[in-house]
Short mmCIF file of C-alpha atoms in Angstrom, two decimals:
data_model
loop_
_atom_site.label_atom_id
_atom_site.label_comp_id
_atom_site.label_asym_id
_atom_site.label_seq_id
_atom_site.Cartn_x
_atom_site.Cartn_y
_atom_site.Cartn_z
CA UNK G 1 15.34 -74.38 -6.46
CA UNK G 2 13.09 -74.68 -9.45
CA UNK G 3 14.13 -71.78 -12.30
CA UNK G 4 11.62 -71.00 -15.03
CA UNK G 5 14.30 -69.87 -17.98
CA UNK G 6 13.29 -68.56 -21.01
CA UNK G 7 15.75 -70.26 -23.85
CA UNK G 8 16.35 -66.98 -25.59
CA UNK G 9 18.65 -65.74 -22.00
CA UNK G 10 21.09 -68.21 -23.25
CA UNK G 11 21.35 -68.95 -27.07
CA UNK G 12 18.94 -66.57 -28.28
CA UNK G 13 15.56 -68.08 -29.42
CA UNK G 14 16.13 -71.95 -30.77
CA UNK G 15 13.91 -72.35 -33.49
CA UNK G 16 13.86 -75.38 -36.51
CA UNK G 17 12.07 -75.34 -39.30
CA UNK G 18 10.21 -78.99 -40.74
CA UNK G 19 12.15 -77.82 -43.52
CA UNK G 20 15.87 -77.01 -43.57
CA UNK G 21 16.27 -73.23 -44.52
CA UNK G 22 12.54 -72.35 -44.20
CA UNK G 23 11.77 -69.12 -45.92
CA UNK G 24 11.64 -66.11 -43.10
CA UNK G 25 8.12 -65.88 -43.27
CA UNK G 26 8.11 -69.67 -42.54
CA UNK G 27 6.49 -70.89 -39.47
CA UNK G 28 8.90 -72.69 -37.25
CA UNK G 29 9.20 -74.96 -34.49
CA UNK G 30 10.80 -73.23 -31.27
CA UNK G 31 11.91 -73.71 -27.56
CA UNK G 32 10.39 -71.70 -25.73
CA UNK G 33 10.78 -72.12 -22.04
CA UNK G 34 13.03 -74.43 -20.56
CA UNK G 35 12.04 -75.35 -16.57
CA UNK G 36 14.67 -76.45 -14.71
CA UNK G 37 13.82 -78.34 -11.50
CA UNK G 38 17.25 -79.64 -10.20
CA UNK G 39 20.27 -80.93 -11.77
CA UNK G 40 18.45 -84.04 -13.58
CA UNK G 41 15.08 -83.00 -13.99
CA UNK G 42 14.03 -80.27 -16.50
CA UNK G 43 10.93 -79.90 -18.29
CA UNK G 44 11.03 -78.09 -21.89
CA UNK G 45 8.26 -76.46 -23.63
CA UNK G 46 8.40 -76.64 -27.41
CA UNK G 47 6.09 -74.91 -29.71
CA UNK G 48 5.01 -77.23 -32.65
CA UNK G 49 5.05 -75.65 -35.82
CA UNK G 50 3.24 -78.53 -37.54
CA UNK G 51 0.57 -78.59 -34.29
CA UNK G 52 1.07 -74.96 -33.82
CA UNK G 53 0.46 -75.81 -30.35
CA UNK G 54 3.24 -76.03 -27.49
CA UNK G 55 4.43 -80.02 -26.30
CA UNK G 56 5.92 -80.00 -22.77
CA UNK G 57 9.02 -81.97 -22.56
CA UNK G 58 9.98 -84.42 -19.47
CA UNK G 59 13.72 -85.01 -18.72
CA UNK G 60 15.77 -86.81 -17.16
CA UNK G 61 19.42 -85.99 -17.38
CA UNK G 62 22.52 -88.11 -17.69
CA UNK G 63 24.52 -88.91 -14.18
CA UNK G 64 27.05 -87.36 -16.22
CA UNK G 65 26.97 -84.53 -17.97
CA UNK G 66 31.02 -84.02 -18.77
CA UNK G 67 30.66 -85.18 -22.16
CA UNK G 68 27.85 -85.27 -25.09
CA UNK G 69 25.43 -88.34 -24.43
CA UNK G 70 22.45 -90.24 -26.40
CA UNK G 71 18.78 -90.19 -26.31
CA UNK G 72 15.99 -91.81 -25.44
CA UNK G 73 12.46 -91.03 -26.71
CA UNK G 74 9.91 -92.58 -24.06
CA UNK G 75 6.78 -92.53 -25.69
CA UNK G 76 3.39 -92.83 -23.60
CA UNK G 77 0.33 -95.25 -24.50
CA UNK G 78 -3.29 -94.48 -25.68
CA UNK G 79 -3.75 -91.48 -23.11
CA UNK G 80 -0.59 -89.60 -24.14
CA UNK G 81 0.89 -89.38 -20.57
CA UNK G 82 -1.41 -86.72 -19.83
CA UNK G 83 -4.11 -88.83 -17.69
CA UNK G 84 -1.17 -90.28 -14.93
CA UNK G 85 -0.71 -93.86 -17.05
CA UNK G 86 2.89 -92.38 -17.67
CA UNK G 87 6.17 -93.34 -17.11
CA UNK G 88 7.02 -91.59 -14.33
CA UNK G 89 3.70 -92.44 -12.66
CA UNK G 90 3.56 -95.71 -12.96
CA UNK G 91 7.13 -96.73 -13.44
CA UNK G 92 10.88 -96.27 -11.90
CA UNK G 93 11.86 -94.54 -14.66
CA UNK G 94 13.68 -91.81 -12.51
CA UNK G 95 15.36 -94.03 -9.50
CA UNK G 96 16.58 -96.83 -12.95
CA UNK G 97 18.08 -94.05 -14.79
CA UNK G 98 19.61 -92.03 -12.02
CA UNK G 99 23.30 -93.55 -12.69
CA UNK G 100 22.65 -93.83 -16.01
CA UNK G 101 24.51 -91.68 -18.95
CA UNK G 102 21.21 -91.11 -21.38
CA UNK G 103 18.85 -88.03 -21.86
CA UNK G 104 15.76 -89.89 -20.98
CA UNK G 105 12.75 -87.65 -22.84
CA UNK G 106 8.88 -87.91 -22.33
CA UNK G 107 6.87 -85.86 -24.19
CA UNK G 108 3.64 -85.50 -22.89
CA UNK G 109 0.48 -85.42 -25.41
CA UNK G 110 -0.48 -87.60 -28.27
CA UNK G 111 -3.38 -89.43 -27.03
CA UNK G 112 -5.02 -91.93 -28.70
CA UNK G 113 -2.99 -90.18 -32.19
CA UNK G 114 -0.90 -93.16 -32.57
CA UNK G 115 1.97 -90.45 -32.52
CA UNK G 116 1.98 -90.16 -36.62
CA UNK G 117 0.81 -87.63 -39.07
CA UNK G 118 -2.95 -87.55 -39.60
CA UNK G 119 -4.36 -86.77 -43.39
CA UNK G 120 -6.72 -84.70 -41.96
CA UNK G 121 -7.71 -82.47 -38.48
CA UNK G 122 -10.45 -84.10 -36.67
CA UNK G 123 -13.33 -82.04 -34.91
CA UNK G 124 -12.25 -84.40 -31.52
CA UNK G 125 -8.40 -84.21 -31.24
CA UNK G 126 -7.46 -81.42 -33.56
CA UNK G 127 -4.35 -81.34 -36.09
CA UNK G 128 -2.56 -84.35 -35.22
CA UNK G 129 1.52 -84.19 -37.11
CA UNK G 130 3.15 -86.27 -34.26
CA UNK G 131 5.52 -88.04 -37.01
CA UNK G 132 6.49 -84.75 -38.11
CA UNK G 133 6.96 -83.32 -34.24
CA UNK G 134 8.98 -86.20 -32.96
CA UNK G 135 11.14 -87.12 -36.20
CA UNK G 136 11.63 -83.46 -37.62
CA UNK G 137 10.79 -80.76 -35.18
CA UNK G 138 12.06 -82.24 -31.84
CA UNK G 139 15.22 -83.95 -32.56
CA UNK G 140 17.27 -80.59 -33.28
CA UNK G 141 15.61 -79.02 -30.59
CA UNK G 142 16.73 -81.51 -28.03
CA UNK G 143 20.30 -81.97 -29.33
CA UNK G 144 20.89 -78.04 -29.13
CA UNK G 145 18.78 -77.83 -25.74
CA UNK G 146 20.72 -80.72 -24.17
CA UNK G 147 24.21 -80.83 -25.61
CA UNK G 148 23.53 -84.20 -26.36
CA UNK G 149 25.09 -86.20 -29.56
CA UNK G 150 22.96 -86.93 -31.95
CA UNK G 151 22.36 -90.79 -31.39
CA UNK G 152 19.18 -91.74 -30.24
CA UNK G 153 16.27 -94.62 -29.37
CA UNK G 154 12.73 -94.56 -28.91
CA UNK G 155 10.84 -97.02 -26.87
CA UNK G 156 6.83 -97.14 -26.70
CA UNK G 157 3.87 -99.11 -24.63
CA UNK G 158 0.86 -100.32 -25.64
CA UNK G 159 -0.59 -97.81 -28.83
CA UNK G 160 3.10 -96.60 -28.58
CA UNK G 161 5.13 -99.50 -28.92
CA UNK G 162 3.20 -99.79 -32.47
CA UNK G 163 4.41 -96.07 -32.93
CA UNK G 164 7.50 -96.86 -31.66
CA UNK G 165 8.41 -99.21 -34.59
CA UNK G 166 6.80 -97.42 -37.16
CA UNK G 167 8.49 -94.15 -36.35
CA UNK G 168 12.11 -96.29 -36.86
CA UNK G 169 10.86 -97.09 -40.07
CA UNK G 170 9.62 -93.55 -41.16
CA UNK G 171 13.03 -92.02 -39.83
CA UNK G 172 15.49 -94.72 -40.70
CA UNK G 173 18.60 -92.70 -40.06
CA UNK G 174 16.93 -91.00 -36.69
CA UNK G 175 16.98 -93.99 -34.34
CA UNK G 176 19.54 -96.73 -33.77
CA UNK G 177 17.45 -98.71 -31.19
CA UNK G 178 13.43 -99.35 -30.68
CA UNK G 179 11.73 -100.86 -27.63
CA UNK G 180 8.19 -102.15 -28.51
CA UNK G 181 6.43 -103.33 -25.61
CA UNK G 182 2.86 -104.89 -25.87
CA UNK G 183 2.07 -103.39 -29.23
CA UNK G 184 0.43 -104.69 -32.23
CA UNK G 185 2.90 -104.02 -35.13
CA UNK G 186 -0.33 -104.50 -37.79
CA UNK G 187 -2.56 -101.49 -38.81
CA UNK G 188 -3.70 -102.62 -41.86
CA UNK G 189 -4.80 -106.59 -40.76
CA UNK G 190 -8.15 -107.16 -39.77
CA UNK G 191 -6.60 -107.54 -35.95
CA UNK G 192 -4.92 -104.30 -36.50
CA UNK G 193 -7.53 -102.40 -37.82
CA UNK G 194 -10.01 -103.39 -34.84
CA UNK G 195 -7.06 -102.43 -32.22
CA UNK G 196 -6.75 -99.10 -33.97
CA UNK G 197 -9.97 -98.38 -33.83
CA UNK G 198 -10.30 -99.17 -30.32
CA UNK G 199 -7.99 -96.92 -29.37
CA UNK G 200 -8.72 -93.83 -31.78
CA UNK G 201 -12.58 -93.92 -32.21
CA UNK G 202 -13.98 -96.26 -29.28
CA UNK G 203 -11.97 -94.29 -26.68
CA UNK G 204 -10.48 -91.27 -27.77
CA UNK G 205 -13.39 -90.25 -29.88
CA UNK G 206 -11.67 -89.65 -33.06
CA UNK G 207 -12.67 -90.52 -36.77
CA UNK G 208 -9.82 -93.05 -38.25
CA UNK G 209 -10.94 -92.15 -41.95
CA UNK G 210 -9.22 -88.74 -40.77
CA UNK G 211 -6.01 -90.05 -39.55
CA UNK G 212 -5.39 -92.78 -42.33
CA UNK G 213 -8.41 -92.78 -44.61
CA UNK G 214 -11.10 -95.11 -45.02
CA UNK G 215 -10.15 -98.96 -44.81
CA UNK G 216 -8.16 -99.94 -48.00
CA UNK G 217 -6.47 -96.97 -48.41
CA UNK G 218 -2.56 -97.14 -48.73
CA UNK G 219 -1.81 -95.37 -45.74
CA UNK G 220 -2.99 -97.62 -43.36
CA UNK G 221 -0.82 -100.15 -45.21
CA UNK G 222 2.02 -97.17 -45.39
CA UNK G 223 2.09 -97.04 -41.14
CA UNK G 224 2.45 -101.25 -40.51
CA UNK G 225 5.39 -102.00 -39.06
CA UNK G 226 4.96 -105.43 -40.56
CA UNK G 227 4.27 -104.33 -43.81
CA UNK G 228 7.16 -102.81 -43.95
CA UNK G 229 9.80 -104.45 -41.83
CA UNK G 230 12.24 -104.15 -44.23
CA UNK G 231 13.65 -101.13 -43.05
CA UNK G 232 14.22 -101.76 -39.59
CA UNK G 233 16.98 -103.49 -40.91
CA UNK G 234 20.48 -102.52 -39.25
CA UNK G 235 18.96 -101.43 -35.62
CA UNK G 236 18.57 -103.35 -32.64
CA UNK G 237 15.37 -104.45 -31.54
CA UNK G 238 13.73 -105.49 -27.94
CA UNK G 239 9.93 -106.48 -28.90
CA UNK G 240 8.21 -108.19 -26.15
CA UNK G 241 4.04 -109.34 -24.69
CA UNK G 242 2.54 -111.33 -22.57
CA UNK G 243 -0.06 -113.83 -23.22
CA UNK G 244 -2.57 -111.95 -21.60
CA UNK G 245 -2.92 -114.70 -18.75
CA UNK G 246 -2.64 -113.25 -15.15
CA UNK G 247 0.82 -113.63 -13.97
CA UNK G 248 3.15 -111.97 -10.93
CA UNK G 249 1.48 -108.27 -11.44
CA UNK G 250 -2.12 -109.66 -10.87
CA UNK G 251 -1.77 -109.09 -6.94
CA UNK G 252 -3.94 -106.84 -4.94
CA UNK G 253 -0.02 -106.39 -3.60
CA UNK G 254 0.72 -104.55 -6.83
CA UNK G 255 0.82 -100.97 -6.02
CA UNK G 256 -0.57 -99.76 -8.65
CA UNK G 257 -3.68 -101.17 -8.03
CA UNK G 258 -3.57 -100.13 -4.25
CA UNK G 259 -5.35 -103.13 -3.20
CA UNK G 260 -8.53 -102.33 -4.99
CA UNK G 261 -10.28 -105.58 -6.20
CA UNK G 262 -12.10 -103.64 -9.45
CA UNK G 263 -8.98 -102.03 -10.75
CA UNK G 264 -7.22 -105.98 -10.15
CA UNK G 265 -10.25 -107.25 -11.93
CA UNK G 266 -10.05 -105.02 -14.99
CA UNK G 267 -6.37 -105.34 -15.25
CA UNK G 268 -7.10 -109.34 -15.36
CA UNK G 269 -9.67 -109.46 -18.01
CA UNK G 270 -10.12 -106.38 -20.00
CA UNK G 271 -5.93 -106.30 -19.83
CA UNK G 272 -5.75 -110.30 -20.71
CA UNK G 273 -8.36 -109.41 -23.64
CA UNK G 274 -5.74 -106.69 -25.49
CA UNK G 275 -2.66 -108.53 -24.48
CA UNK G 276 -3.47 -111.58 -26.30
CA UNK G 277 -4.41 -109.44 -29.20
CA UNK G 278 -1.04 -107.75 -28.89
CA UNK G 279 0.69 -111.40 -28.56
CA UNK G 280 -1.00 -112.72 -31.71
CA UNK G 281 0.43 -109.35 -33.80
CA UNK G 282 4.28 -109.46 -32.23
CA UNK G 283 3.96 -113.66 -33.36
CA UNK G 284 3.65 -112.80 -36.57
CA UNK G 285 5.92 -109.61 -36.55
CA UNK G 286 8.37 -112.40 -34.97
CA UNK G 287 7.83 -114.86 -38.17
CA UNK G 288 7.97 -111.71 -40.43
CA UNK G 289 11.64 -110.55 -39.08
CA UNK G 290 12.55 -114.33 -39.21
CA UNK G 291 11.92 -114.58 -42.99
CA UNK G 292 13.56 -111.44 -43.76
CA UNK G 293 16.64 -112.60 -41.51
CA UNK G 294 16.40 -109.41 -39.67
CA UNK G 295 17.81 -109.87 -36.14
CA UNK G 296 15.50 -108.81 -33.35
CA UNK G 297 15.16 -110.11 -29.31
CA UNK G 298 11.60 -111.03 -28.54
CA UNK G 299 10.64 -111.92 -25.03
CA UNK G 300 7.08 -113.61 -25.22
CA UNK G 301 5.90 -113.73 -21.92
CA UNK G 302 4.32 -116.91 -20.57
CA UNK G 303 1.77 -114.68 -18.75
CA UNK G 304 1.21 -111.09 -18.04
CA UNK G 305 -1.38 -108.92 -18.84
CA UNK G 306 -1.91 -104.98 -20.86
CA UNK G 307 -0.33 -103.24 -17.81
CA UNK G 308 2.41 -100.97 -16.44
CA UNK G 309 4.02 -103.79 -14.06
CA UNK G 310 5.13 -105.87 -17.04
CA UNK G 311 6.29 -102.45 -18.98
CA UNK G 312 8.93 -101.59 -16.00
CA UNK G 313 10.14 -104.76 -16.32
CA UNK G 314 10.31 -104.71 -20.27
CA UNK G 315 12.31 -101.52 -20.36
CA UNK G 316 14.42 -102.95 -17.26
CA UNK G 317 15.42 -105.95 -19.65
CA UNK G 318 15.57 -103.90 -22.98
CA UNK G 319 17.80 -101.29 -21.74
CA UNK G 320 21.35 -103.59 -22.15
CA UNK G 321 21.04 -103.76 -25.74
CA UNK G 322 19.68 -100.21 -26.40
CA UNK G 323 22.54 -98.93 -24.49
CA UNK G 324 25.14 -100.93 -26.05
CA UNK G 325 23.40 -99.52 -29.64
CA UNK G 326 23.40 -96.06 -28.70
CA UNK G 327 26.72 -96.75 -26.30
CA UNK G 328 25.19 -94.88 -23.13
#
């Protein structure tokens, strides 16, 4: 039977502050409704204090629950999860992690934000501090909420799986596994630059010169993963695309596209368009890592489109090594 439970019947309000011992008057970050569903599903709703707005929480709970287990941060693409190109949508997120010992959590938001801090609010998507949310404000929450241990790894799609790496990077000591699939690990490259736009500006209807500044300012060079590949050093690392060529998910038999010849002919070309630009930024992430001797497992597709079929599969084949990191 689905219970709505207000956090403060069992531990008294859970509140953390973006800054350890925040003064009383201090706005903080707090649980403040946990919904549980059954014994593996539960849905948490945390206020941002950085956002001041409240994130809902997806998650799915470890087949065992005896003993503390590890995280992982699912992060959605350009739509933020919100629009039904999610994870548990589109994916068999629930039925792969059923037997699995991991605290599998979605939040849902962040579209087209690129999940980081923006310099300024924007009149379209508001104040946008997603680095701050999911690096500072979330992580206590969830450990306390969950019982869970501390070790953690964050895995991304698309917009995300650029997010994915450069939140690693921002919060070295946060994540001991990433899972980039089908991102473009450049934001401050020509090719990068053009994909960011796309996502923030020509679809989301945001101003970039408010989340980053105006091109040629530091932070755009401060968010690469590339640029900065230096510190994902020490973690393990499942980075993967397709060539954008139709492969085995280009079927009116995919169910996702529910035999509809449109939705099979965007996925083909508009999809094959963005995954080749994706494949062109994770070759030279691949030669970057390389010259650094930073070890890292790439799976370059020989086809395979921007699309959800391939991303199943990706976290499918990731999730070994991430659970031998975080030893789920």
């Amino acid at each position: 039977m689905t219970a709505l439970v207000a956090a403060a019947l069992a531990v008294g309000p859970m509140t953390v502050g973006s800054i350890a011992n925040a003064e009383p008057n201090d706005v903080v970050s707090t649980l403040e409704m946990t919904e549980e569903i059954d014994a593996r599903h539960v849905n948490l709703y945390v206020h941002s204090a950085s956002m001041d707005r409240n994130i809902k929480i997806q998650v799915l709970r470890p087949a065992d629950t005896s003993v503390p287990r590890p995280v992982l941060y699912l992060l959605h693409g350009a739509g933020g999860g919100v629009d039904g190109a999610n994870w548990t949508a589109q994916t068999d997120v629930d039925s792969f992690f059923a037997d699995k010992n991991v605290n599998v959590v979605i939040p849902l938001g962040g579209a087209f934000s690129y999940y980081t801090d923006w310099k300024r609010d924007d009149p379209k998507l508001g104040r946008v501090k997603w680095a701050t949310f999911l690096t500072k404000e979330l992580p206590p929450i969830i450990d306390q909420a969950l019982g869970a241990n501390g070790v953690n790894a964050i895995a991304g799609v698309s917009m995300s799986g650029s997010s994915a790496l450069a939140l690693a990077q921002e919060a070295p000591d946060l994540y001991r596994a990433v899972g980039a699939y089908s991102g473009c690990a450049e934001t401050s490259t020509p090719i990068g630059r053009q994909l960011v736009k796309l996502v923030v500006e020509t679809r989301g209807g945001g101003k970039t010169a408010n989340m980053w500044g105006p091109t040629g300012d530091p932070a755009w060079s401060a968010a690469d993963p590339y640029v900065n590949a230096e510190k994902l050093r020490g973690k393990f690392l499942y980075i993967t695309t397709g060539t954008g060529l139709p492969g085995e998910h280009e079927s009116l038999d995919n169910p996702r596209l529910d035999g509809n010849p449109t939705a099979l002919l965007n996925q083909t070309m508009t999809g094959g368009v963005i995954e080749a630009a994706t494949n062109a930024c994770t070759i030279h992430l691949a030669q970057r890592l390389g010259e650094l001797d930073i070890p890292a497992t790439f799976d370059f597709r020989s086809t395979g489109t921007h699309s959800w079929g391939y991303w199943q599969d990706d976290l499918h084949k990731s999730w070994p090594g991430i659970a031998t990191a975080i030893g789920a």
